[in-house]
Amino acid sequence: MGFGSIPGFSLLDASIPDSSQWGQPKMPPNILNPGGDTEEHFSCGSQGLHQKEEIIKLYLSSDDLQIHCFFHSKTKRSSEEFLSVFTSGGLAPSLEIINSTYTGTFHFNLTLYSVQANWLIVIPRENITKSTDVATIEQWLVRISLQHGLNIYTTEGTLLDTVREPILQWKLGTRITKTSVTKLYPHVVDLKVTKCPCANDVALLGFIFSPAGNGVYIGLSFSGFWKYDDTVWYDLTDMIYSQVGEGHTELSVVDMVLTNHFFVILTSLGLFISKDLRYPSDPVLKFSRADFCGFERVDYVKGKLWYNERCFANTEPFEVDYVTVTFERNRTLSEESSCFYSREPFFEWLPCLPPLLKQTKSVASTVIAFLVDQEHNAGVYLFHNQKATTVSVHSLKSNKPISKQKFPFFTFPSSFSSPVGMVFHPRSHFLYAYGNQVWLSVDGGNTFELLADFHGDVIKSTYHSFYTSDIIFVSRSGKAYFTKAGLETYSNIGSITDKIFTLYYDHMGFIHKLTPDHFVAGGPHAALGNSKVIFGQAPDMGFETALAPQYITMNEMIFYAYVPATEPKENVYTKKFSNIHSGKVIHFRNSGKAYIRKIFQHSTSEGFLSAVIAEVIEPFGIEDVNQSPCLSSSLSIAEDQGFFKLTLQLQTPGAVSSFKDSDIEKTVVIPGYSSFLITNIVDGQNALAQATMPRIVPIGMTFVKDSWFLYDFGQRNGRAWEIYTKPCNYWFQQHDDSLSLNALKYVDLGKSQALQVKVIPHGKGTQILELPPVKMIVGNPTVLEVRAEGSFDDADNYLMKISAASKTLLQGTTSLAFIVSEASTDCFVTTFVPIMKSSCSYLKSMHHIPSAVIPLEDWLSGVHKDSQGFNMIKTLPINYRPPSNMGIAIPLTDNFYHADPSKPIPRNLFRKSKKSGKFKQCANVSTREECNCTHDQKFSHAVAFSDCREKVPRFKFPVTQYPISLEIHSENGHVPVETPYLVTVVEVNERENWELKHTVPENVKKLKIYLESILNVPVYNPSGLNLSIKGSELFHFRVSVIPGVTFCNLVEEFQIYVDEVPLPFPGHTLIAIATAVVLGGLIFIVFMLQIRNIHPWDKCKTFLKRNKMNLSNTSVYQPSH
């Protein structure tokens, strides 16, 4: 509903229609005439017209999807004029619907809708999705542009299927009004938010109460918490008390997790798990309580839930959710553990620690967090004790962690003294451990790299967006730090002053601040405004010390950070460069800026303990004689007790030239030699300084006026330099048809998938290095064989080609990460994380190609005649069953066709026929209408829908050499079924009188023989496979691809009805024999009569003559009166 734009999307070349590029945000493309008096906003919506909202939100119901697009304007007339101009030019909007595996394009009508100033498109639901079952599905992204392929006035939003989203099919409890919710505010001390892994706009918000409050109150949003009034609030208090009894008090939410199929709530009175959300039976959602022996309210209120968020749309057998609960106390001798985990359906909760670890490591350590890494099928532990913080990884066997470690323990340095938790970035393999420091692992917990050190402050929570790869760390002091998944740098983006709040990323990566009584919507970090409404003005990331610049070339310099010898040891870190400064820009107050490229830490250099290499974008301003009179003299350098003595020598008699106290912390720069940071003024002619490069100090040399310069990067006169995030410096482009930032690719057995990405340098300061700007990381290298090739083109763009192949029978998932390490955190895309599944695509299927194509309208009418007038469609009798080998009148199959329970069953006279035959779709109903057969089911060849099948293809007897043509359909197109995809063919009703002919290449003969011995059925080569049928009526065949050549269960069924069949044996023989007997008998009788001189014809003529004479001589007697 309403207004939206694509933040961060830029089109480099409008002539490239099928490319997706992300990078530096520009003016939102849906704002027209930004310099004029009015603004025209290209807007689209499905719920009413002329609503101006921040973003498009579309909802797919059981009805058709209707979308109106229009221009917002101050006057209706101007909007109509705008649309008329575009329409007369042949322009109308187009709609793209996108998820990780699908991209579909729909075009609006070129004519305007009625007399309204808007375009209209109506899309039938089945054109988007034919499924209506409740299941975990991806929320779609929608992209509407005025001209398809050119991104003219492009606007972006989301499309949510409200029919299938599991949590939306339930009432969570008793619905309450906003007035009732308002009364709860005084008791709220914290908030918890959780969101659907596949549809991040569907989210739940829970109130955490002080002891004065009581109850479980949860708000449900299906629009991403954009508006407070759109949130539906539920009271679950009665449900909790029905499980634990009414005698308890001080009930409150503690933590929540919404998995793909379940809703888990940790309360002060226990852990509660919902029913499977996919199977709505009751209107109100039911919960069950997990029992942990020995744990009471004081333990539950300190508990935490841990969950690795992954979207399991089109769930594979190896994909399953795990949830962990930890309690902040050491286990006693009578307790198994203070950490428990479970896999869905979360009936059984097991101790996290394997038996061996219970006896060793856990005695002295506490389990801070335990996560299950689905990519590696391993459990990752974060341990902490008074001596160290460690990570241990254990493989899972039978869904339980084994005692043997997968990797050696990783021990963090002692500075990581306050660990709080551990989290996987959604849909990726990036693992973050956080507390007073943040550490990043990209190899499943084997190794970690320090990302950030907050020293006295501690990160209490993290917030993630899978779509934009944004991550925000919020500390206990309220400061917010920002990074992108996989980057080794971060930024300070401000702070939050609210006492009670939580943050939340919606499906498109917009950040929201949620408080008990109102919501504040920001934007993606790269969007205009940079979410200042939530975090305030981005702070200066500079620190209070002096910098000493040292030129390397005209465009490259080193900045040394000075630490006085008297600085207390505990404050040294406040005067050093750190990871937060990597990739940032140094601004100088007067003029000049430089991009920081690399950070160095020096543990032995006195005075300068850290430094950065920076690329000069704009020259820095230097001091003049008015600011520093010493510049009017020549300068000589000499050593002086560990320092360097700078001495002025007056060149112009009568000139005033001397050092001043204000020159302290200024830097003397001499081209080609070391720079000198002035630390002390001895007198007007002498000063002591610290050399940045002691080995190239020009001792004993004198430099005349204007051959040396003075820079003021100190703080004595007020710090004149600042550090901020630099603008986006790279654009990212995909080179395939996928428009998703999180593409999902399936790799079948023996197949491969290819990806291409291009990184495009953008803006000033983008240094072209010989090293590739893209780093690729494979989450689980054992699943797929991944190869990468990279090269620079003539425009210095970097192109990387990736091939992922499945070579073994191992099924699993791995994420690939393409990280532009040098990219600014202000870029919309710095990390591209496609997911590869070594598995069967849900879009892959096998299809039989009939020898004659019959149009749908002919199927509906039941008539389609060939060139000889033969109708090729057979309408089956009601409750039809094909014949058996015992005869037409004795069907033995369980399959009914064209079923109608209200009608009699033909061919049901014999006892065996009466025992067979079972309704499927029509079971337990009384009429055909109650079978609820859909249009697709009525035309389906699948035996599962035989009840619904009414019409089948009809052929004239005999059927000879019918070609069985098979194709495999997938997201990559259509390909014929060929070797090594050997097949088996069976008749599902166990009929005979058919045979197959095929040719077997020499290279597959041994494979065929081996498979037939294993499968105990004939195996055929699908190439050139022909079918001959000598029986009558319906034959129903199932063709299956043999196992071991694909992860897919490729099965296809087709039906053939054979009609106009001659009488079966012995009908013809009996008729011939009877005819022969009759003719032979007649001939024999005639022969015998001739032999005996008997003339039956003469006898007959005499007899007839005699009767005629008797009739003529007969008279009638009439008596007299």
PDB file of N, CA and C in Angstrom, residues 915-993:
ATOM      1  N   LYS A 915     -14.445 -56.562  -3.198  1.00  0.00           N
ATOM      2  CA  LYS A 915     -13.434 -56.328  -2.168  1.00  0.00           C
ATOM      3  C   LYS A 915     -12.416 -55.264  -2.593  1.00  0.00           C
ATOM      4  N   SER A 916     -12.194 -55.102  -3.862  1.00  0.00           N
ATOM      5  CA  SER A 916     -11.237 -54.102  -4.344  1.00  0.00           C
ATOM      6  C   SER A 916     -11.963 -52.787  -4.599  1.00  0.00           C
ATOM      7  N   GLY A 917     -11.190 -51.766  -4.919  1.00  0.00           N
ATOM      8  CA  GLY A 917     -11.767 -50.458  -5.205  1.00  0.00           C
ATOM      9  C   GLY A 917     -11.908 -49.597  -3.962  1.00  0.00           C
ATOM     10  N   LYS A 918     -11.094 -48.550  -3.883  1.00  0.00           N
ATOM     11  CA  LYS A 918     -11.137 -47.648  -2.732  1.00  0.00           C
ATOM     12  C   LYS A 918     -11.090 -46.205  -3.219  1.00  0.00           C
ATOM     13  N   PHE A 919     -12.009 -45.401  -2.696  1.00  0.00           N
ATOM     14  CA  PHE A 919     -11.979 -43.976  -3.013  1.00  0.00           C
ATOM     15  C   PHE A 919     -10.823 -43.309  -2.282  1.00  0.00           C
ATOM     16  N   LYS A 920     -10.267 -42.305  -2.921  1.00  0.00           N
ATOM     17  CA  LYS A 920      -9.177 -41.543  -2.300  1.00  0.00           C
ATOM     18  C   LYS A 920      -9.642 -40.116  -2.028  1.00  0.00           C
ATOM     19  N   GLN A 921      -9.729 -39.322  -3.056  1.00  0.00           N
ATOM     20  CA  GLN A 921     -10.212 -37.948  -2.907  1.00  0.00           C
ATOM     21  C   GLN A 921     -11.674 -37.922  -2.456  1.00  0.00           C
ATOM     22  N   CYS A 922     -12.411 -38.932  -2.838  1.00  0.00           N
ATOM     23  CA  CYS A 922     -13.845 -38.986  -2.526  1.00  0.00           C
ATOM     24  C   CYS A 922     -14.156 -39.872  -1.329  1.00  0.00           C
ATOM     25  N   ALA A 923     -13.146 -40.231  -0.566  1.00  0.00           N
ATOM     26  CA  ALA A 923     -13.384 -41.067   0.613  1.00  0.00           C
ATOM     27  C   ALA A 923     -14.184 -40.293   1.659  1.00  0.00           C
ATOM     28  N   ASN A 924     -15.138 -40.982   2.259  1.00  0.00           N
ATOM     29  CA  ASN A 924     -15.942 -40.441   3.369  1.00  0.00           C
ATOM     30  C   ASN A 924     -16.801 -39.245   2.957  1.00  0.00           C
ATOM     31  N   VAL A 925     -17.174 -39.176   1.695  1.00  0.00           N
ATOM     32  CA  VAL A 925     -18.119 -38.159   1.246  1.00  0.00           C
ATOM     33  C   VAL A 925     -19.239 -38.869   0.503  1.00  0.00           C
ATOM     34  N   SER A 926     -20.326 -38.152   0.247  1.00  0.00           N
ATOM     35  CA  SER A 926     -21.504 -38.782  -0.344  1.00  0.00           C
ATOM     36  C   SER A 926     -21.770 -38.351  -1.778  1.00  0.00           C
ATOM     37  N   THR A 927     -21.194 -37.256  -2.233  1.00  0.00           N
ATOM     38  CA  THR A 927     -21.415 -36.792  -3.599  1.00  0.00           C
ATOM     39  C   THR A 927     -20.093 -36.395  -4.230  1.00  0.00           C
ATOM     40  N   ARG A 928     -20.100 -36.282  -5.554  1.00  0.00           N
ATOM     41  CA  ARG A 928     -18.874 -35.899  -6.254  1.00  0.00           C
ATOM     42  C   ARG A 928     -18.500 -34.458  -5.935  1.00  0.00           C
ATOM     43  N   GLU A 929     -19.490 -33.595  -5.740  1.00  0.00           N
ATOM     44  CA  GLU A 929     -19.187 -32.203  -5.419  1.00  0.00           C
ATOM     45  C   GLU A 929     -18.385 -32.109  -4.134  1.00  0.00           C
ATOM     46  N   GLU A 930     -18.652 -33.009  -3.203  1.00  0.00           N
ATOM     47  CA  GLU A 930     -17.937 -32.983  -1.924  1.00  0.00           C
ATOM     48  C   GLU A 930     -16.509 -33.501  -2.044  1.00  0.00           C
ATOM     49  N   CYS A 931     -16.176 -34.089  -3.179  1.00  0.00           N
ATOM     50  CA  CYS A 931     -14.791 -34.542  -3.383  1.00  0.00           C
ATOM     51  C   CYS A 931     -13.838 -33.356  -3.524  1.00  0.00           C
ATOM     52  N   ASN A 932     -14.385 -32.186  -3.865  1.00  0.00           N
ATOM     53  CA  ASN A 932     -13.586 -30.959  -3.986  1.00  0.00           C
ATOM     54  C   ASN A 932     -12.422 -31.128  -4.966  1.00  0.00           C
ATOM     55  N   CYS A 933     -12.732 -31.691  -6.101  1.00  0.00           N
ATOM     56  CA  CYS A 933     -11.708 -31.860  -7.137  1.00  0.00           C
ATOM     57  C   CYS A 933     -11.431 -30.522  -7.802  1.00  0.00           C
ATOM     58  N   THR A 934     -10.180 -30.146  -7.848  1.00  0.00           N
ATOM     59  CA  THR A 934      -9.796 -28.909  -8.501  1.00  0.00           C
ATOM     60  C   THR A 934      -9.661 -29.128 -10.005  1.00  0.00           C
ATOM     61  N   HIS A 935      -9.520 -28.013 -10.721  1.00  0.00           N
ATOM     62  CA  HIS A 935      -9.348 -28.097 -12.172  1.00  0.00           C
ATOM     63  C   HIS A 935      -8.094 -28.900 -12.510  1.00  0.00           C
ATOM     64  N   ASP A 936      -7.009 -28.650 -11.793  1.00  0.00           N
ATOM     65  CA  ASP A 936      -5.762 -29.361 -12.071  1.00  0.00           C
ATOM     66  C   ASP A 936      -5.884 -30.842 -11.745  1.00  0.00           C
ATOM     67  N   GLN A 937      -6.600 -31.169 -10.686  1.00  0.00           N
ATOM     68  CA  GLN A 937      -6.749 -32.575 -10.312  1.00  0.00           C
ATOM     69  C   GLN A 937      -7.574 -33.342 -11.340  1.00  0.00           C
ATOM     70  N   LYS A 938      -8.546 -32.689 -11.945  1.00  0.00           N
ATOM     71  CA  LYS A 938      -9.373 -33.357 -12.952  1.00  0.00           C
ATOM     72  C   LYS A 938      -8.573 -33.716 -14.194  1.00  0.00           C
ATOM     73  N   PHE A 939      -7.486 -33.001 -14.447  1.00  0.00           N
ATOM     74  CA  PHE A 939      -6.666 -33.275 -15.620  1.00  0.00           C
ATOM     75  C   PHE A 939      -5.310 -33.864 -15.248  1.00  0.00           C
ATOM     76  N   SER A 940      -5.169 -34.276 -14.016  1.00  0.00           N
ATOM     77  CA  SER A 940      -3.903 -34.849 -13.572  1.00  0.00           C
ATOM     78  C   SER A 940      -3.835 -36.320 -13.940  1.00  0.00           C
ATOM     79  N   HIS A 941      -2.637 -36.747 -14.377  1.00  0.00           N
ATOM     80  CA  HIS A 941      -2.416 -38.163 -14.682  1.00  0.00           C
ATOM     81  C   HIS A 941      -2.031 -38.952 -13.436  1.00  0.00           C
ATOM     82  N   ALA A 942      -1.796 -38.290 -12.317  1.00  0.00           N
ATOM     83  CA  ALA A 942      -1.322 -38.970 -11.117  1.00  0.00           C
ATOM     84  C   ALA A 942      -2.398 -39.897 -10.579  1.00  0.00           C
ATOM     85  N   VAL A 943      -1.976 -41.084 -10.173  1.00  0.00           N
ATOM     86  CA  VAL A 943      -2.927 -42.050  -9.631  1.00  0.00           C
ATOM     87  C   VAL A 943      -3.544 -41.553  -8.327  1.00  0.00           C
ATOM     88  N   ALA A 944      -2.831 -40.646  -7.627  1.00  0.00           N
ATOM     89  CA  ALA A 944      -3.370 -40.107  -6.380  1.00  0.00           C
ATOM     90  C   ALA A 944      -4.653 -39.326  -6.616  1.00  0.00           C
ATOM     91  N   PHE A 945      -4.851 -38.814  -7.856  1.00  0.00           N
ATOM     92  CA  PHE A 945      -6.049 -38.030  -8.171  1.00  0.00           C
ATOM     93  C   PHE A 945      -6.935 -38.755  -9.188  1.00  0.00           C
ATOM     94  N   SER A 946      -6.850 -40.072  -9.193  1.00  0.00           N
ATOM     95  CA  SER A 946      -7.669 -40.812 -10.161  1.00  0.00           C
ATOM     96  C   SER A 946      -9.157 -40.609  -9.907  1.00  0.00           C
ATOM     97  N   ASP A 947      -9.554 -40.384  -8.670  1.00  0.00           N
ATOM     98  CA  ASP A 947     -10.969 -40.124  -8.383  1.00  0.00           C
ATOM     99  C   ASP A 947     -11.490 -38.936  -9.187  1.00  0.00           C
ATOM    100  N   CYS A 948     -10.642 -37.974  -9.420  1.00  0.00           N
ATOM    101  CA  CYS A 948     -11.065 -36.740 -10.084  1.00  0.00           C
ATOM    102  C   CYS A 948     -10.957 -36.824 -11.599  1.00  0.00           C
ATOM    103  N   ARG A 949     -10.164 -37.731 -12.091  1.00  0.00           N
ATOM    104  CA  ARG A 949      -9.910 -37.806 -13.533  1.00  0.00           C
ATOM    105  C   ARG A 949     -11.172 -38.212 -14.278  1.00  0.00           C
ATOM    106  N   GLU A 950     -11.584 -37.393 -15.244  1.00  0.00           N
ATOM    107  CA  GLU A 950     -12.806 -37.641 -15.998  1.00  0.00           C
ATOM    108  C   GLU A 950     -12.533 -38.034 -17.443  1.00  0.00           C
ATOM    109  N   LYS A 951     -11.544 -37.416 -18.055  1.00  0.00           N
ATOM    110  CA  LYS A 951     -11.264 -37.630 -19.477  1.00  0.00           C
ATOM    111  C   LYS A 951      -9.813 -38.054 -19.647  1.00  0.00           C
ATOM    112  N   VAL A 952      -9.609 -38.962 -20.609  1.00  0.00           N
ATOM    113  CA  VAL A 952      -8.274 -39.494 -20.869  1.00  0.00           C
ATOM    114  C   VAL A 952      -8.041 -39.523 -22.375  1.00  0.00           C
ATOM    115  N   PRO A 953      -6.777 -39.582 -22.807  1.00  0.00           N
ATOM    116  CA  PRO A 953      -6.497 -39.692 -24.247  1.00  0.00           C
ATOM    117  C   PRO A 953      -7.003 -41.033 -24.803  1.00  0.00           C
ATOM    118  N   ARG A 954      -7.566 -41.005 -25.992  1.00  0.00           N
ATOM    119  CA  ARG A 954      -8.182 -42.183 -26.614  1.00  0.00           C
ATOM    120  C   ARG A 954      -7.419 -42.533 -27.885  1.00  0.00           C
ATOM    121  N   PHE A 955      -7.133 -43.832 -28.021  1.00  0.00           N
ATOM    122  CA  PHE A 955      -6.419 -44.320 -29.193  1.00  0.00           C
ATOM    123  C   PHE A 955      -7.187 -45.495 -29.796  1.00  0.00           C
ATOM    124  N   LYS A 956      -7.002 -45.680 -31.090  1.00  0.00           N
ATOM    125  CA  LYS A 956      -7.662 -46.785 -31.800  1.00  0.00           C
ATOM    126  C   LYS A 956      -6.763 -48.011 -31.761  1.00  0.00           C
ATOM    127  N   PHE A 957      -7.379 -49.149 -31.513  1.00  0.00           N
ATOM    128  CA  PHE A 957      -6.640 -50.403 -31.482  1.00  0.00           C
ATOM    129  C   PHE A 957      -6.105 -50.723 -32.882  1.00  0.00           C
ATOM    130  N   PRO A 958      -4.892 -51.260 -32.990  1.00  0.00           N
ATOM    131  CA  PRO A 958      -3.925 -51.501 -31.928  1.00  0.00           C
ATOM    132  C   PRO A 958      -2.992 -50.306 -31.766  1.00  0.00           C
ATOM    133  N   VAL A 959      -2.430 -50.155 -30.565  1.00  0.00           N
ATOM    134  CA  VAL A 959      -1.432 -49.119 -30.314  1.00  0.00           C
ATOM    135  C   VAL A 959      -0.053 -49.751 -30.520  1.00  0.00           C
ATOM    136  N   THR A 960       0.648 -49.300 -31.520  1.00  0.00           N
ATOM    137  CA  THR A 960       1.957 -49.887 -31.830  1.00  0.00           C
ATOM    138  C   THR A 960       3.006 -48.794 -31.925  1.00  0.00           C
ATOM    139  N   GLN A 961       4.136 -49.064 -31.332  1.00  0.00           N
ATOM    140  CA  GLN A 961       5.304 -48.182 -31.402  1.00  0.00           C
ATOM    141  C   GLN A 961       4.958 -46.751 -30.979  1.00  0.00           C
ATOM    142  N   TYR A 962       4.204 -46.649 -29.882  1.00  0.00           N
ATOM    143  CA  TYR A 962       3.887 -45.308 -29.364  1.00  0.00           C
ATOM    144  C   TYR A 962       5.133 -44.745 -28.677  1.00  0.00           C
ATOM    145  N   PRO A 963       5.630 -43.588 -29.115  1.00  0.00           N
ATOM    146  CA  PRO A 963       6.874 -43.055 -28.529  1.00  0.00           C
ATOM    147  C   PRO A 963       6.631 -42.467 -27.136  1.00  0.00           C
ATOM    148  N   ILE A 964       7.367 -42.956 -26.171  1.00  0.00           N
ATOM    149  CA  ILE A 964       7.312 -42.392 -24.818  1.00  0.00           C
ATOM    150  C   ILE A 964       8.382 -41.315 -24.723  1.00  0.00           C
ATOM    151  N   SER A 965       7.982 -40.091 -24.984  1.00  0.00           N
ATOM    152  CA  SER A 965       8.917 -38.955 -24.960  1.00  0.00           C
ATOM    153  C   SER A 965       8.852 -38.302 -23.590  1.00  0.00           C
ATOM    154  N   LEU A 966       9.988 -38.143 -22.953  1.00  0.00           N
ATOM    155  CA  LEU A 966      10.073 -37.597 -21.603  1.00  0.00           C
ATOM    156  C   LEU A 966      10.993 -36.389 -21.581  1.00  0.00           C
ATOM    157  N   GLU A 967      10.616 -35.382 -20.809  1.00  0.00           N
ATOM    158  CA  GLU A 967      11.432 -34.185 -20.627  1.00  0.00           C
ATOM    159  C   GLU A 967      11.533 -33.860 -19.149  1.00  0.00           C
ATOM    160  N   ILE A 968      12.673 -33.283 -18.776  1.00  0.00           N
ATOM    161  CA  ILE A 968      12.863 -32.784 -17.415  1.00  0.00           C
ATOM    162  C   ILE A 968      12.724 -31.267 -17.445  1.00  0.00           C
ATOM    163  N   HIS A 969      11.792 -30.756 -16.655  1.00  0.00           N
ATOM    164  CA  HIS A 969      11.558 -29.321 -16.553  1.00  0.00           C
ATOM    165  C   HIS A 969      12.160 -28.814 -15.247  1.00  0.00           C
ATOM    166  N   SER A 970      12.875 -27.721 -15.322  1.00  0.00           N
ATOM    167  CA  SER A 970      13.462 -27.111 -14.131  1.00  0.00           C
ATOM    168  C   SER A 970      13.570 -25.618 -14.362  1.00  0.00           C
ATOM    169  N   GLU A 971      14.136 -24.916 -13.375  1.00  0.00           N
ATOM    170  CA  GLU A 971      14.313 -23.488 -13.509  1.00  0.00           C
ATOM    171  C   GLU A 971      15.294 -23.135 -14.624  1.00  0.00           C
ATOM    172  N   ASN A 972      16.051 -24.148 -15.098  1.00  0.00           N
ATOM    173  CA  ASN A 972      17.020 -23.913 -16.171  1.00  0.00           C
ATOM    174  C   ASN A 972      16.469 -24.238 -17.551  1.00  0.00           C
ATOM    175  N   GLY A 973      15.186 -24.606 -17.636  1.00  0.00           N
ATOM    176  CA  GLY A 973      14.586 -24.906 -18.927  1.00  0.00           C
ATOM    177  C   GLY A 973      14.148 -26.350 -19.037  1.00  0.00           C
ATOM    178  N   HIS A 974      13.983 -26.813 -20.295  1.00  0.00           N
ATOM    179  CA  HIS A 974      13.511 -28.156 -20.574  1.00  0.00           C
ATOM    180  C   HIS A 974      14.598 -28.931 -21.295  1.00  0.00           C
ATOM    181  N   VAL A 975      14.868 -30.156 -20.843  1.00  0.00           N
ATOM    182  CA  VAL A 975      15.846 -31.013 -21.510  1.00  0.00           C
ATOM    183  C   VAL A 975      15.256 -32.411 -21.616  1.00  0.00           C
ATOM    184  N   PRO A 976      15.545 -33.136 -22.708  1.00  0.00           N
ATOM    185  CA  PRO A 976      15.029 -34.511 -22.834  1.00  0.00           C
ATOM    186  C   PRO A 976      15.707 -35.444 -21.834  1.00  0.00           C
ATOM    187  N   VAL A 977      14.977 -36.480 -21.449  1.00  0.00           N
ATOM    188  CA  VAL A 977      15.527 -37.480 -20.530  1.00  0.00           C
ATOM    189  C   VAL A 977      16.400 -38.433 -21.335  1.00  0.00           C
ATOM    190  N   GLU A 978      17.669 -38.489 -20.977  1.00  0.00           N
ATOM    191  CA  GLU A 978      18.622 -39.336 -21.673  1.00  0.00           C
ATOM    192  C   GLU A 978      19.480 -40.061 -20.646  1.00  0.00           C
ATOM    193  N   THR A 979      20.287 -40.999 -21.136  1.00  0.00           N
ATOM    194  CA  THR A 979      21.205 -41.690 -20.237  1.00  0.00           C
ATOM    195  C   THR A 979      22.141 -40.658 -19.597  1.00  0.00           C
ATOM    196  N   PRO A 980      22.525 -40.834 -18.325  1.00  0.00           N
ATOM    197  CA  PRO A 980      22.345 -42.041 -17.498  1.00  0.00           C
ATOM    198  C   PRO A 980      21.010 -42.103 -16.757  1.00  0.00           C
ATOM    199  N   TYR A 981      20.028 -41.300 -17.157  1.00  0.00           N
ATOM    200  CA  TYR A 981      18.731 -41.321 -16.511  1.00  0.00           C
ATOM    201  C   TYR A 981      17.908 -42.514 -17.032  1.00  0.00           C
ATOM    202  N   LEU A 982      18.305 -43.731 -16.673  1.00  0.00           N
ATOM    203  CA  LEU A 982      17.526 -44.903 -17.026  1.00  0.00           C
ATOM    204  C   LEU A 982      16.221 -44.911 -16.242  1.00  0.00           C
ATOM    205  N   VAL A 983      15.215 -45.595 -16.788  1.00  0.00           N
ATOM    206  CA  VAL A 983      13.881 -45.532 -16.192  1.00  0.00           C
ATOM    207  C   VAL A 983      13.314 -46.927 -16.008  1.00  0.00           C
ATOM    208  N   THR A 984      12.337 -47.010 -15.131  1.00  0.00           N
ATOM    209  CA  THR A 984      11.487 -48.198 -14.993  1.00  0.00           C
ATOM    210  C   THR A 984      10.069 -47.797 -15.358  1.00  0.00           C
ATOM    211  N   VAL A 985       9.311 -48.754 -15.906  1.00  0.00           N
ATOM    212  CA  VAL A 985       7.936 -48.493 -16.321  1.00  0.00           C
ATOM    213  C   VAL A 985       7.043 -49.589 -15.745  1.00  0.00           C
ATOM    214  N   VAL A 986       5.969 -49.185 -15.076  1.00  0.00           N
ATOM    215  CA  VAL A 986       4.994 -50.138 -14.535  1.00  0.00           C
ATOM    216  C   VAL A 986       3.599 -49.651 -14.902  1.00  0.00           C
ATOM    217  N   GLU A 987       2.668 -50.603 -14.977  1.00  0.00           N
ATOM    218  CA  GLU A 987       1.260 -50.279 -15.160  1.00  0.00           C
ATOM    219  C   GLU A 987       0.622 -50.321 -13.773  1.00  0.00           C
ATOM    220  N   VAL A 988       0.088 -49.191 -13.317  1.00  0.00           N
ATOM    221  CA  VAL A 988      -0.301 -49.053 -11.912  1.00  0.00           C
ATOM    222  C   VAL A 988      -1.488 -49.937 -11.545  1.00  0.00           C
ATOM    223  N   ASN A 989      -2.263 -50.367 -12.537  1.00  0.00           N
ATOM    224  CA  ASN A 989      -3.404 -51.248 -12.260  1.00  0.00           C
ATOM    225  C   ASN A 989      -3.080 -52.715 -12.519  1.00  0.00           C
ATOM    226  N   GLU A 990      -1.784 -53.021 -12.663  1.00  0.00           N
ATOM    227  CA  GLU A 990      -1.270 -54.377 -12.833  1.00  0.00           C
ATOM    228  C   GLU A 990      -1.864 -55.074 -14.052  1.00  0.00           C
ATOM    229  N   ARG A 991      -2.036 -54.313 -15.130  1.00  0.00           N
ATOM    230  CA  ARG A 991      -2.525 -54.879 -16.370  1.00  0.00           C
ATOM    231  C   ARG A 991      -1.358 -55.395 -17.210  1.00  0.00           C
ATOM    232  N   GLU A 992      -1.677 -56.350 -18.094  1.00  0.00           N
ATOM    233  CA  GLU A 992      -0.682 -56.902 -18.998  1.00  0.00           C
ATOM    234  C   GLU A 992      -1.037 -56.489 -20.423  1.00  0.00           C
ATOM    235  N   ASN A 993      -0.650 -57.278 -21.397  1.00  0.00           N
ATOM    236  CA  ASN A 993      -0.946 -57.005 -22.818  1.00  0.00           C
ATOM    237  C   ASN A 993      -0.305 -55.705 -23.302  1.00  0.00           C
TER     238      ASN A 993
END
